[in-house]
């Protein structure tokens, strides 16, 4: 039905145009078991097609009677209506279409206004998008430039890192060597400490022995001194015998 209506709107004279056999579209609809809406749509387009005969004198009504259409009775009833019915119906449809067109026109105006507003918003969005795209491009360029610089810096840091690692390995080896030397020196220091402790013990022993010797020498010197003094007194006693009592007293006092 929609296809038939579209064809009639596009080619409104099509319902009145017969083929080489004198058959109108209504003849074909009735003969080919078309639906009731299609038949009525053709009647509204050309109400007087009911009485038109083809090359063999057949009308749409006679073809409907001869058809095997399940809706034959309704089609025959529609074909039996007066042409004014379809004209009035057509006028009503025209008025209805006109009202729909007006409504559609109002809606079209509203939609046009909406479309205009949307176009304006779209233009704003396009401008904003363009600015955003430009900003994004600028940021991207800056990031790419920074990335390039970072890559260059990383590339420069590579040899430095290798040199630092070599320096670290050298210092670690040097540190290990120094630890070994410190260990050896500590061991030698321990040995020297033991030697010095032994030497100190020997020195203390020497001091004790020397002290004993000094004490012995001091005693020996005192004894020698006493012996010397005793000899002198004996000599003096023989020379002055007359003073024996005095010598005896002096000797007693010394003793």
PDB file of N, CA, C and O in Angstrom, residues 108-169:
ATOM      1  N   UNK A 108       8.339  21.412  10.849  1.00  0.00           N
ATOM      2  CA  UNK A 108       9.536  21.647  10.039  1.00  0.00           C
ATOM      3  C   UNK A 108      10.209  22.951  10.435  1.00  0.00           C
ATOM      4  O   UNK A 108      11.444  23.039  10.494  1.00  0.00           O
ATOM      5  N   UNK A 109       9.353  23.992  10.716  1.00  0.00           N
ATOM      6  CA  UNK A 109       9.933  25.262  11.158  1.00  0.00           C
ATOM      7  C   UNK A 109      10.660  25.094  12.483  1.00  0.00           C
ATOM      8  O   UNK A 109      11.764  25.622  12.670  1.00  0.00           O
ATOM      9  N   UNK A 110      10.002  24.353  13.389  1.00  0.00           N
ATOM     10  CA  UNK A 110      10.639  24.121  14.681  1.00  0.00           C
ATOM     11  C   UNK A 110      11.936  23.336  14.504  1.00  0.00           C
ATOM     12  O   UNK A 110      12.959  23.662  15.114  1.00  0.00           O
ATOM     13  N   UNK A 111      11.821  22.303  13.680  1.00  0.00           N
ATOM     14  CA  UNK A 111      13.027  21.501  13.433  1.00  0.00           C
ATOM     15  C   UNK A 111      14.107  22.330  12.761  1.00  0.00           C
ATOM     16  O   UNK A 111      15.296  22.157  13.020  1.00  0.00           O
ATOM     17  N   UNK A 112      13.639  23.264  11.872  1.00  0.00           N
ATOM     18  CA  UNK A 112      14.602  24.141  11.208  1.00  0.00           C
ATOM     19  C   UNK A 112      15.289  25.045  12.218  1.00  0.00           C
ATOM     20  O   UNK A 112      16.514  25.258  12.150  1.00  0.00           O
ATOM     21  N   UNK A 113      14.463  25.585  13.169  1.00  0.00           N
ATOM     22  CA  UNK A 113      15.062  26.416  14.210  1.00  0.00           C
ATOM     23  C   UNK A 113      16.041  25.591  15.046  1.00  0.00           C
ATOM     24  O   UNK A 113      17.135  26.057  15.381  1.00  0.00           O
ATOM     25  N   UNK A 114      15.580  24.360  15.397  1.00  0.00           N
ATOM     26  CA  UNK A 114      16.489  23.500  16.151  1.00  0.00           C
ATOM     27  C   UNK A 114      17.758  23.209  15.369  1.00  0.00           C
ATOM     28  O   UNK A 114      18.864  23.217  15.915  1.00  0.00           O
ATOM     29  N   UNK A 115      17.535  22.965  14.040  1.00  0.00           N
ATOM     30  CA  UNK A 115      18.693  22.679  13.199  1.00  0.00           C
ATOM     31  C   UNK A 115      19.637  23.873  13.145  1.00  0.00           C
ATOM     32  O   UNK A 115      20.864  23.723  13.194  1.00  0.00           O
ATOM     33  N   UNK A 116      19.016  25.093  13.067  1.00  0.00           N
ATOM     34  CA  UNK A 116      19.846  26.303  13.039  1.00  0.00           C
ATOM     35  C   UNK A 116      20.631  26.441  14.339  1.00  0.00           C
ATOM     36  O   UNK A 116      21.834  26.750  14.336  1.00  0.00           O
ATOM     37  N   UNK A 117      19.909  26.210  15.469  1.00  0.00           N
ATOM     38  CA  UNK A 117      20.597  26.271  16.753  1.00  0.00           C
ATOM     39  C   UNK A 117      21.690  25.220  16.856  1.00  0.00           C
ATOM     40  O   UNK A 117      22.784  25.491  17.364  1.00  0.00           O
ATOM     41  N   UNK A 118      21.361  24.010  16.368  1.00  0.00           N
ATOM     42  CA  UNK A 118      22.363  22.945  16.402  1.00  0.00           C
ATOM     43  C   UNK A 118      23.555  23.284  15.518  1.00  0.00           C
ATOM     44  O   UNK A 118      24.704  22.976  15.867  1.00  0.00           O
ATOM     45  N   UNK A 119      23.249  23.913  14.364  1.00  0.00           N
ATOM     46  CA  UNK A 119      24.350  24.306  13.476  1.00  0.00           C
ATOM     47  C   UNK A 119      25.241  25.336  14.156  1.00  0.00           C
ATOM     48  O   UNK A 119      26.476  25.285  14.035  1.00  0.00           O
ATOM     49  N   UNK A 120      24.570  26.295  14.872  1.00  0.00           N
ATOM     50  CA  UNK A 120      25.368  27.301  15.584  1.00  0.00           C
ATOM     51  C   UNK A 120      26.227  26.635  16.665  1.00  0.00           C
ATOM     52  O   UNK A 120      27.421  26.930  16.818  1.00  0.00           O
ATOM     53  N   UNK A 121      25.575  25.725  17.425  1.00  0.00           N
ATOM     54  CA  UNK A 121      26.334  25.011  18.449  1.00  0.00           C
ATOM     55  C   UNK A 121      27.436  24.170  17.828  1.00  0.00           C
ATOM     56  O   UNK A 121      28.547  24.084  18.357  1.00  0.00           O
ATOM     57  N   UNK A 122      27.098  23.560  16.676  1.00  0.00           N
ATOM     58  CA  UNK A 122      28.104  22.763  15.989  1.00  0.00           C
ATOM     59  C   UNK A 122      29.281  23.619  15.555  1.00  0.00           C
ATOM     60  O   UNK A 122      30.443  23.203  15.651  1.00  0.00           O
ATOM     61  N   UNK A 123      28.936  24.858  15.067  1.00  0.00           N
ATOM     62  CA  UNK A 123      30.012  25.771  14.675  1.00  0.00           C
ATOM     63  C   UNK A 123      30.889  26.113  15.880  1.00  0.00           C
ATOM     64  O   UNK A 123      32.124  26.142  15.785  1.00  0.00           O
ATOM     65  N   UNK A 124      30.216  26.372  17.034  1.00  0.00           N
ATOM     66  CA  UNK A 124      30.989  26.672  18.244  1.00  0.00           C
ATOM     67  C   UNK A 124      31.856  25.475  18.633  1.00  0.00           C
ATOM     68  O   UNK A 124      33.020  25.635  19.020  1.00  0.00           O
ATOM     69  N   UNK A 125      31.224  24.299  18.555  1.00  0.00           N
ATOM     70  CA  UNK A 125      31.981  23.092  18.897  1.00  0.00           C
ATOM     71  C   UNK A 125      33.151  22.903  17.940  1.00  0.00           C
ATOM     72  O   UNK A 125      34.253  22.501  18.355  1.00  0.00           O
ATOM     73  N   UNK A 126      32.906  23.191  16.648  1.00  0.00           N
ATOM     74  CA  UNK A 126      33.982  23.058  15.670  1.00  0.00           C
ATOM     75  C   UNK A 126      35.131  24.006  15.985  1.00  0.00           C
ATOM     76  O   UNK A 126      36.310  23.637  15.913  1.00  0.00           O
ATOM     77  N   UNK A 127      34.754  25.261  16.369  1.00  0.00           N
ATOM     78  CA  UNK A 127      35.788  26.232  16.712  1.00  0.00           C
ATOM     79  C   UNK A 127      36.549  25.769  17.956  1.00  0.00           C
ATOM     80  O   UNK A 127      37.787  25.795  18.006  1.00  0.00           O
ATOM     81  N   UNK A 128      35.740  25.339  18.973  1.00  0.00           N
ATOM     82  CA  UNK A 128      36.388  24.855  20.192  1.00  0.00           C
ATOM     83  C   UNK A 128      37.247  23.632  19.905  1.00  0.00           C
ATOM     84  O   UNK A 128      38.351  23.483  20.439  1.00  0.00           O
ATOM     85  N   UNK A 129      36.723  22.748  19.038  1.00  0.00           N
ATOM     86  CA  UNK A 129      37.495  21.552  18.692  1.00  0.00           C
ATOM     87  C   UNK A 129      38.773  21.923  17.963  1.00  0.00           C
ATOM     88  O   UNK A 129      39.831  21.327  18.187  1.00  0.00           O
ATOM     89  N   UNK A 130      38.652  22.929  17.076  1.00  0.00           N
ATOM     90  CA  UNK A 130      39.837  23.374  16.349  1.00  0.00           C
ATOM     91  C   UNK A 130      40.878  23.943  17.306  1.00  0.00           C
ATOM     92  O   UNK A 130      42.075  23.638  17.211  1.00  0.00           O
ATOM     93  N   UNK A 131      40.383  24.776  18.255  1.00  0.00           N
ATOM     94  CA  UNK A 131      41.309  25.342  19.237  1.00  0.00           C
ATOM     95  C   UNK A 131      41.918  24.236  20.097  1.00  0.00           C
ATOM     96  O   UNK A 131      43.117  24.256  20.400  1.00  0.00           O
ATOM     97  N   UNK A 132      41.038  23.293  20.505  1.00  0.00           N
ATOM     98  CA  UNK A 132      41.542  22.184  21.317  1.00  0.00           C
ATOM     99  C   UNK A 132      42.554  21.355  20.537  1.00  0.00           C
ATOM    100  O   UNK A 132      43.575  20.917  21.081  1.00  0.00           O
ATOM    101  N   UNK A 133      42.245  21.139  19.254  1.00  0.00           N
ATOM    102  CA  UNK A 133      43.164  20.369  18.422  1.00  0.00           C
ATOM    103  C   UNK A 133      44.509  21.089  18.293  1.00  0.00           C
ATOM    104  O   UNK A 133      45.573  20.465  18.345  1.00  0.00           O
ATOM    105  N   UNK A 134      44.437  22.436  18.137  1.00  0.00           N
ATOM    106  CA  UNK A 134      45.671  23.208  18.027  1.00  0.00           C
ATOM    107  C   UNK A 134      46.456  23.143  19.339  1.00  0.00           C
ATOM    108  O   UNK A 134      47.683  22.963  19.342  1.00  0.00           O
ATOM    109  N   UNK A 135      45.706  23.281  20.461  1.00  0.00           N
ATOM    110  CA  UNK A 135      46.367  23.179  21.766  1.00  0.00           C
ATOM    111  C   UNK A 135      46.982  21.795  21.948  1.00  0.00           C
ATOM    112  O   UNK A 135      48.106  21.656  22.442  1.00  0.00           O
ATOM    113  N   UNK A 136      46.221  20.775  21.552  1.00  0.00           N
ATOM    114  CA  UNK A 136      46.736  19.411  21.658  1.00  0.00           C
ATOM    115  C   UNK A 136      47.982  19.250  20.804  1.00  0.00           C
ATOM    116  O   UNK A 136      48.951  18.611  21.232  1.00  0.00           O
ATOM    117  N   UNK A 137      47.952  19.828  19.604  1.00  0.00           N
ATOM    118  CA  UNK A 137      49.119  19.726  18.726  1.00  0.00           C
ATOM    119  C   UNK A 137      50.320  20.439  19.332  1.00  0.00           C
ATOM    120  O   UNK A 137      51.451  19.936  19.280  1.00  0.00           O
ATOM    121  N   UNK A 138      50.049  21.620  19.947  1.00  0.00           N
ATOM    122  CA  UNK A 138      51.144  22.352  20.592  1.00  0.00           C
ATOM    123  C   UNK A 138      51.725  21.546  21.749  1.00  0.00           C
ATOM    124  O   UNK A 138      52.951  21.431  21.913  1.00  0.00           O
ATOM    125  N   UNK A 139      50.810  20.996  22.578  1.00  0.00           N
ATOM    126  CA  UNK A 139      51.266  20.194  23.717  1.00  0.00           C
ATOM    127  C   UNK A 139      52.033  18.975  23.225  1.00  0.00           C
ATOM    128  O   UNK A 139      53.062  18.590  23.793  1.00  0.00           O
ATOM    129  N   UNK A 140      51.504  18.366  22.157  1.00  0.00           N
ATOM    130  CA  UNK A 140      52.184  17.189  21.617  1.00  0.00           C
ATOM    131  C   UNK A 140      53.582  17.551  21.130  1.00  0.00           C
ATOM    132  O   UNK A 140      54.541  16.805  21.365  1.00  0.00           O
ATOM    133  N   UNK A 141      53.683  18.721  20.458  1.00  0.00           N
ATOM    134  CA  UNK A 141      55.003  19.147  19.973  1.00  0.00           C
ATOM    135  C   UNK A 141      55.954  19.383  21.134  1.00  0.00           C
ATOM    136  O   UNK A 141      57.129  18.985  21.090  1.00  0.00           O
ATOM    137  N   UNK A 142      55.433  20.034  22.192  1.00  0.00           N
ATOM    138  CA  UNK A 142      56.275  20.282  23.365  1.00  0.00           C
ATOM    139  C   UNK A 142      56.718  18.964  24.008  1.00  0.00           C
ATOM    140  O   UNK A 142      57.880  18.801  24.389  1.00  0.00           O
ATOM    141  N   UNK A 143      55.764  18.021  24.118  1.00  0.00           N
ATOM    142  CA  UNK A 143      56.106  16.734  24.710  1.00  0.00           C
ATOM    143  C   UNK A 143      57.130  15.978  23.871  1.00  0.00           C
ATOM    144  O   UNK A 143      58.053  15.351  24.404  1.00  0.00           O
ATOM    145  N   UNK A 144      56.958  16.039  22.547  1.00  0.00           N
ATOM    146  CA  UNK A 144      57.921  15.371  21.680  1.00  0.00           C
ATOM    147  C   UNK A 144      59.306  16.000  21.818  1.00  0.00           C
ATOM    148  O   UNK A 144      60.317  15.296  21.835  1.00  0.00           O
ATOM    149  N   UNK A 145      59.322  17.354  21.929  1.00  0.00           N
ATOM    150  CA  UNK A 145      60.602  18.034  22.100  1.00  0.00           C
ATOM    151  C   UNK A 145      61.256  17.640  23.428  1.00  0.00           C
ATOM    152  O   UNK A 145      62.461  17.350  23.488  1.00  0.00           O
ATOM    153  N   UNK A 146      60.429  17.635  24.499  1.00  0.00           N
ATOM    154  CA  UNK A 146      60.955  17.217  25.806  1.00  0.00           C
ATOM    155  C   UNK A 146      61.426  15.765  25.763  1.00  0.00           C
ATOM    156  O   UNK A 146      62.459  15.409  26.353  1.00  0.00           O
ATOM    157  N   UNK A 147      60.666  14.935  25.075  1.00  0.00           N
ATOM    158  CA  UNK A 147      61.041  13.521  24.960  1.00  0.00           C
ATOM    159  C   UNK A 147      62.369  13.368  24.236  1.00  0.00           C
ATOM    160  O   UNK A 147      63.215  12.555  24.612  1.00  0.00           O
ATOM    161  N   UNK A 148      62.542  14.165  23.182  1.00  0.00           N
ATOM    162  CA  UNK A 148      63.808  14.133  22.441  1.00  0.00           C
ATOM    163  C   UNK A 148      64.972  14.546  23.342  1.00  0.00           C
ATOM    164  O   UNK A 148      66.033  13.913  23.348  1.00  0.00           O
ATOM    165  N   UNK A 149      64.753  15.618  24.116  1.00  0.00           N
ATOM    166  CA  UNK A 149      65.801  16.060  25.036  1.00  0.00           C
ATOM    167  C   UNK A 149      66.135  14.979  26.062  1.00  0.00           C
ATOM    168  O   UNK A 149      67.305  14.739  26.365  1.00  0.00           O
ATOM    169  N   UNK A 150      65.083  14.351  26.595  1.00  0.00           N
ATOM    170  CA  UNK A 150      65.301  13.303  27.594  1.00  0.00           C
ATOM    171  C   UNK A 150      66.071  12.125  26.991  1.00  0.00           C
ATOM    172  O   UNK A 150      66.954  11.549  27.635  1.00  0.00           O
ATOM    173  N   UNK A 151      65.694  11.761  25.740  1.00  0.00           N
ATOM    174  CA  UNK A 151      66.430  10.676  25.095  1.00  0.00           C
ATOM    175  C   UNK A 151      67.900  11.028  24.925  1.00  0.00           C
ATOM    176  O   UNK A 151      68.789  10.191  25.139  1.00  0.00           O
ATOM    177  N   UNK A 152      68.155  12.295  24.530  1.00  0.00           N
ATOM    178  CA  UNK A 152      69.546  12.729  24.376  1.00  0.00           C
ATOM    179  C   UNK A 152      70.282  12.681  25.717  1.00  0.00           C
ATOM    180  O   UNK A 152      71.440  12.242  25.792  1.00  0.00           O
ATOM    181  N   UNK A 153      69.592  13.147  26.774  1.00  0.00           N
ATOM    182  CA  UNK A 153      70.225  13.129  28.092  1.00  0.00           C
ATOM    183  C   UNK A 153      70.500  11.694  28.547  1.00  0.00           C
ATOM    184  O   UNK A 153      71.554  11.406  29.126  1.00  0.00           O
ATOM    185  N   UNK A 154      69.528  10.820  28.283  1.00  0.00           N
ATOM    186  CA  UNK A 154      69.732   9.410  28.645  1.00  0.00           C
ATOM    187  C   UNK A 154      70.894   8.828  27.862  1.00  0.00           C
ATOM    188  O   UNK A 154      71.717   8.077  28.395  1.00  0.00           O
ATOM    189  N   UNK A 155      70.964   9.193  26.562  1.00  0.00           N
ATOM    190  CA  UNK A 155      72.076   8.704  25.744  1.00  0.00           C
ATOM    191  C   UNK A 155      73.413   9.218  26.275  1.00  0.00           C
ATOM    192  O   UNK A 155      74.415   8.494  26.281  1.00  0.00           O
ATOM    193  N   UNK A 156      73.425  10.490  26.757  1.00  0.00           N
ATOM    194  CA  UNK A 156      74.659  11.028  27.328  1.00  0.00           C
ATOM    195  C   UNK A 156      74.991  10.372  28.666  1.00  0.00           C
ATOM    196  O   UNK A 156      76.168  10.237  29.037  1.00  0.00           O
ATOM    197  N   UNK A 157      73.951  10.000  29.405  1.00  0.00           N
ATOM    198  CA  UNK A 157      74.188   9.399  30.713  1.00  0.00           C
ATOM    199  C   UNK A 157      74.735   7.979  30.601  1.00  0.00           C
ATOM    200  O   UNK A 157      75.357   7.483  31.549  1.00  0.00           O
ATOM    201  N   UNK A 158      74.501   7.323  29.458  1.00  0.00           N
ATOM    202  CA  UNK A 158      74.961   5.941  29.298  1.00  0.00           C
ATOM    203  C   UNK A 158      76.449   5.795  29.544  1.00  0.00           C
ATOM    204  O   UNK A 158      76.875   5.008  30.420  1.00  0.00           O
ATOM    205  N   UNK A 159      77.300   6.540  28.805  1.00  0.00           N
ATOM    206  CA  UNK A 159      78.745   6.425  29.051  1.00  0.00           C
ATOM    207  C   UNK A 159      79.137   6.819  30.471  1.00  0.00           C
ATOM    208  O   UNK A 159      80.027   6.217  31.074  1.00  0.00           O
ATOM    209  N   UNK A 160      78.435   7.854  31.011  1.00  0.00           N
ATOM    210  CA  UNK A 160      78.761   8.267  32.381  1.00  0.00           C
ATOM    211  C   UNK A 160      78.446   7.153  33.374  1.00  0.00           C
ATOM    212  O   UNK A 160      79.193   6.921  34.326  1.00  0.00           O
ATOM    213  N   UNK A 161      77.326   6.505  33.138  1.00  0.00           N
ATOM    214  CA  UNK A 161      76.964   5.400  34.031  1.00  0.00           C
ATOM    215  C   UNK A 161      78.002   4.291  33.948  1.00  0.00           C
ATOM    216  O   UNK A 161      78.410   3.714  34.965  1.00  0.00           O
ATOM    217  N   UNK A 162      78.449   3.986  32.717  1.00  0.00           N
ATOM    218  CA  UNK A 162      79.471   2.961  32.557  1.00  0.00           C
ATOM    219  C   UNK A 162      80.758   3.359  33.271  1.00  0.00           C
ATOM    220  O   UNK A 162      81.383   2.535  33.960  1.00  0.00           O
ATOM    221  N   UNK A 163      81.152   4.642  33.100  1.00  0.00           N
ATOM    222  CA  UNK A 163      82.353   5.106  33.790  1.00  0.00           C
ATOM    223  C   UNK A 163      82.189   5.029  35.303  1.00  0.00           C
ATOM    224  O   UNK A 163      83.109   4.633  36.022  1.00  0.00           O
ATOM    225  N   UNK A 164      80.996   5.419  35.772  1.00  0.00           N
ATOM    226  CA  UNK A 164      80.746   5.359  37.216  1.00  0.00           C
ATOM    227  C   UNK A 164      80.806   3.924  37.713  1.00  0.00           C
ATOM    228  O   UNK A 164      81.370   3.645  38.782  1.00  0.00           O
ATOM    229  N   UNK A 165      80.227   3.003  36.929  1.00  0.00           N
ATOM    230  CA  UNK A 165      80.270   1.602  37.335  1.00  0.00           C
ATOM    231  C   UNK A 165      81.700   1.086  37.370  1.00  0.00           C
ATOM    232  O   UNK A 165      82.088   0.348  38.291  1.00  0.00           O
ATOM    233  N   UNK A 166      82.501   1.465  36.361  1.00  0.00           N
ATOM    234  CA  UNK A 166      83.914   1.065  36.366  1.00  0.00           C
ATOM    235  C   UNK A 166      84.634   1.652  37.579  1.00  0.00           C
ATOM    236  O   UNK A 166      85.450   0.977  38.234  1.00  0.00           O
ATOM    237  N   UNK A 167      84.340   2.934  37.873  1.00  0.00           N
ATOM    238  CA  UNK A 167      84.963   3.578  39.034  1.00  0.00           C
ATOM    239  C   UNK A 167      84.560   2.880  40.323  1.00  0.00           C
ATOM    240  O   UNK A 167      85.388   2.672  41.222  1.00  0.00           O
ATOM    241  N   UNK A 168      83.297   2.502  40.409  1.00  0.00           N
ATOM    242  CA  UNK A 168      82.806   1.803  41.600  1.00  0.00           C
ATOM    243  C   UNK A 168      83.508   0.457  41.740  1.00  0.00           C
ATOM    244  O   UNK A 168      83.921   0.057  42.859  1.00  0.00           O
ATOM    245  N   UNK A 169      83.629  -0.278  40.609  1.00  0.00           N
ATOM    246  CA  UNK A 169      84.339  -1.564  40.679  1.00  0.00           C
ATOM    247  C   UNK A 169      85.787  -1.381  41.127  1.00  0.00           C
ATOM    248  O   UNK A 169      86.304  -2.163  41.952  1.00  0.00           O
TER     249      UNK A 169
END
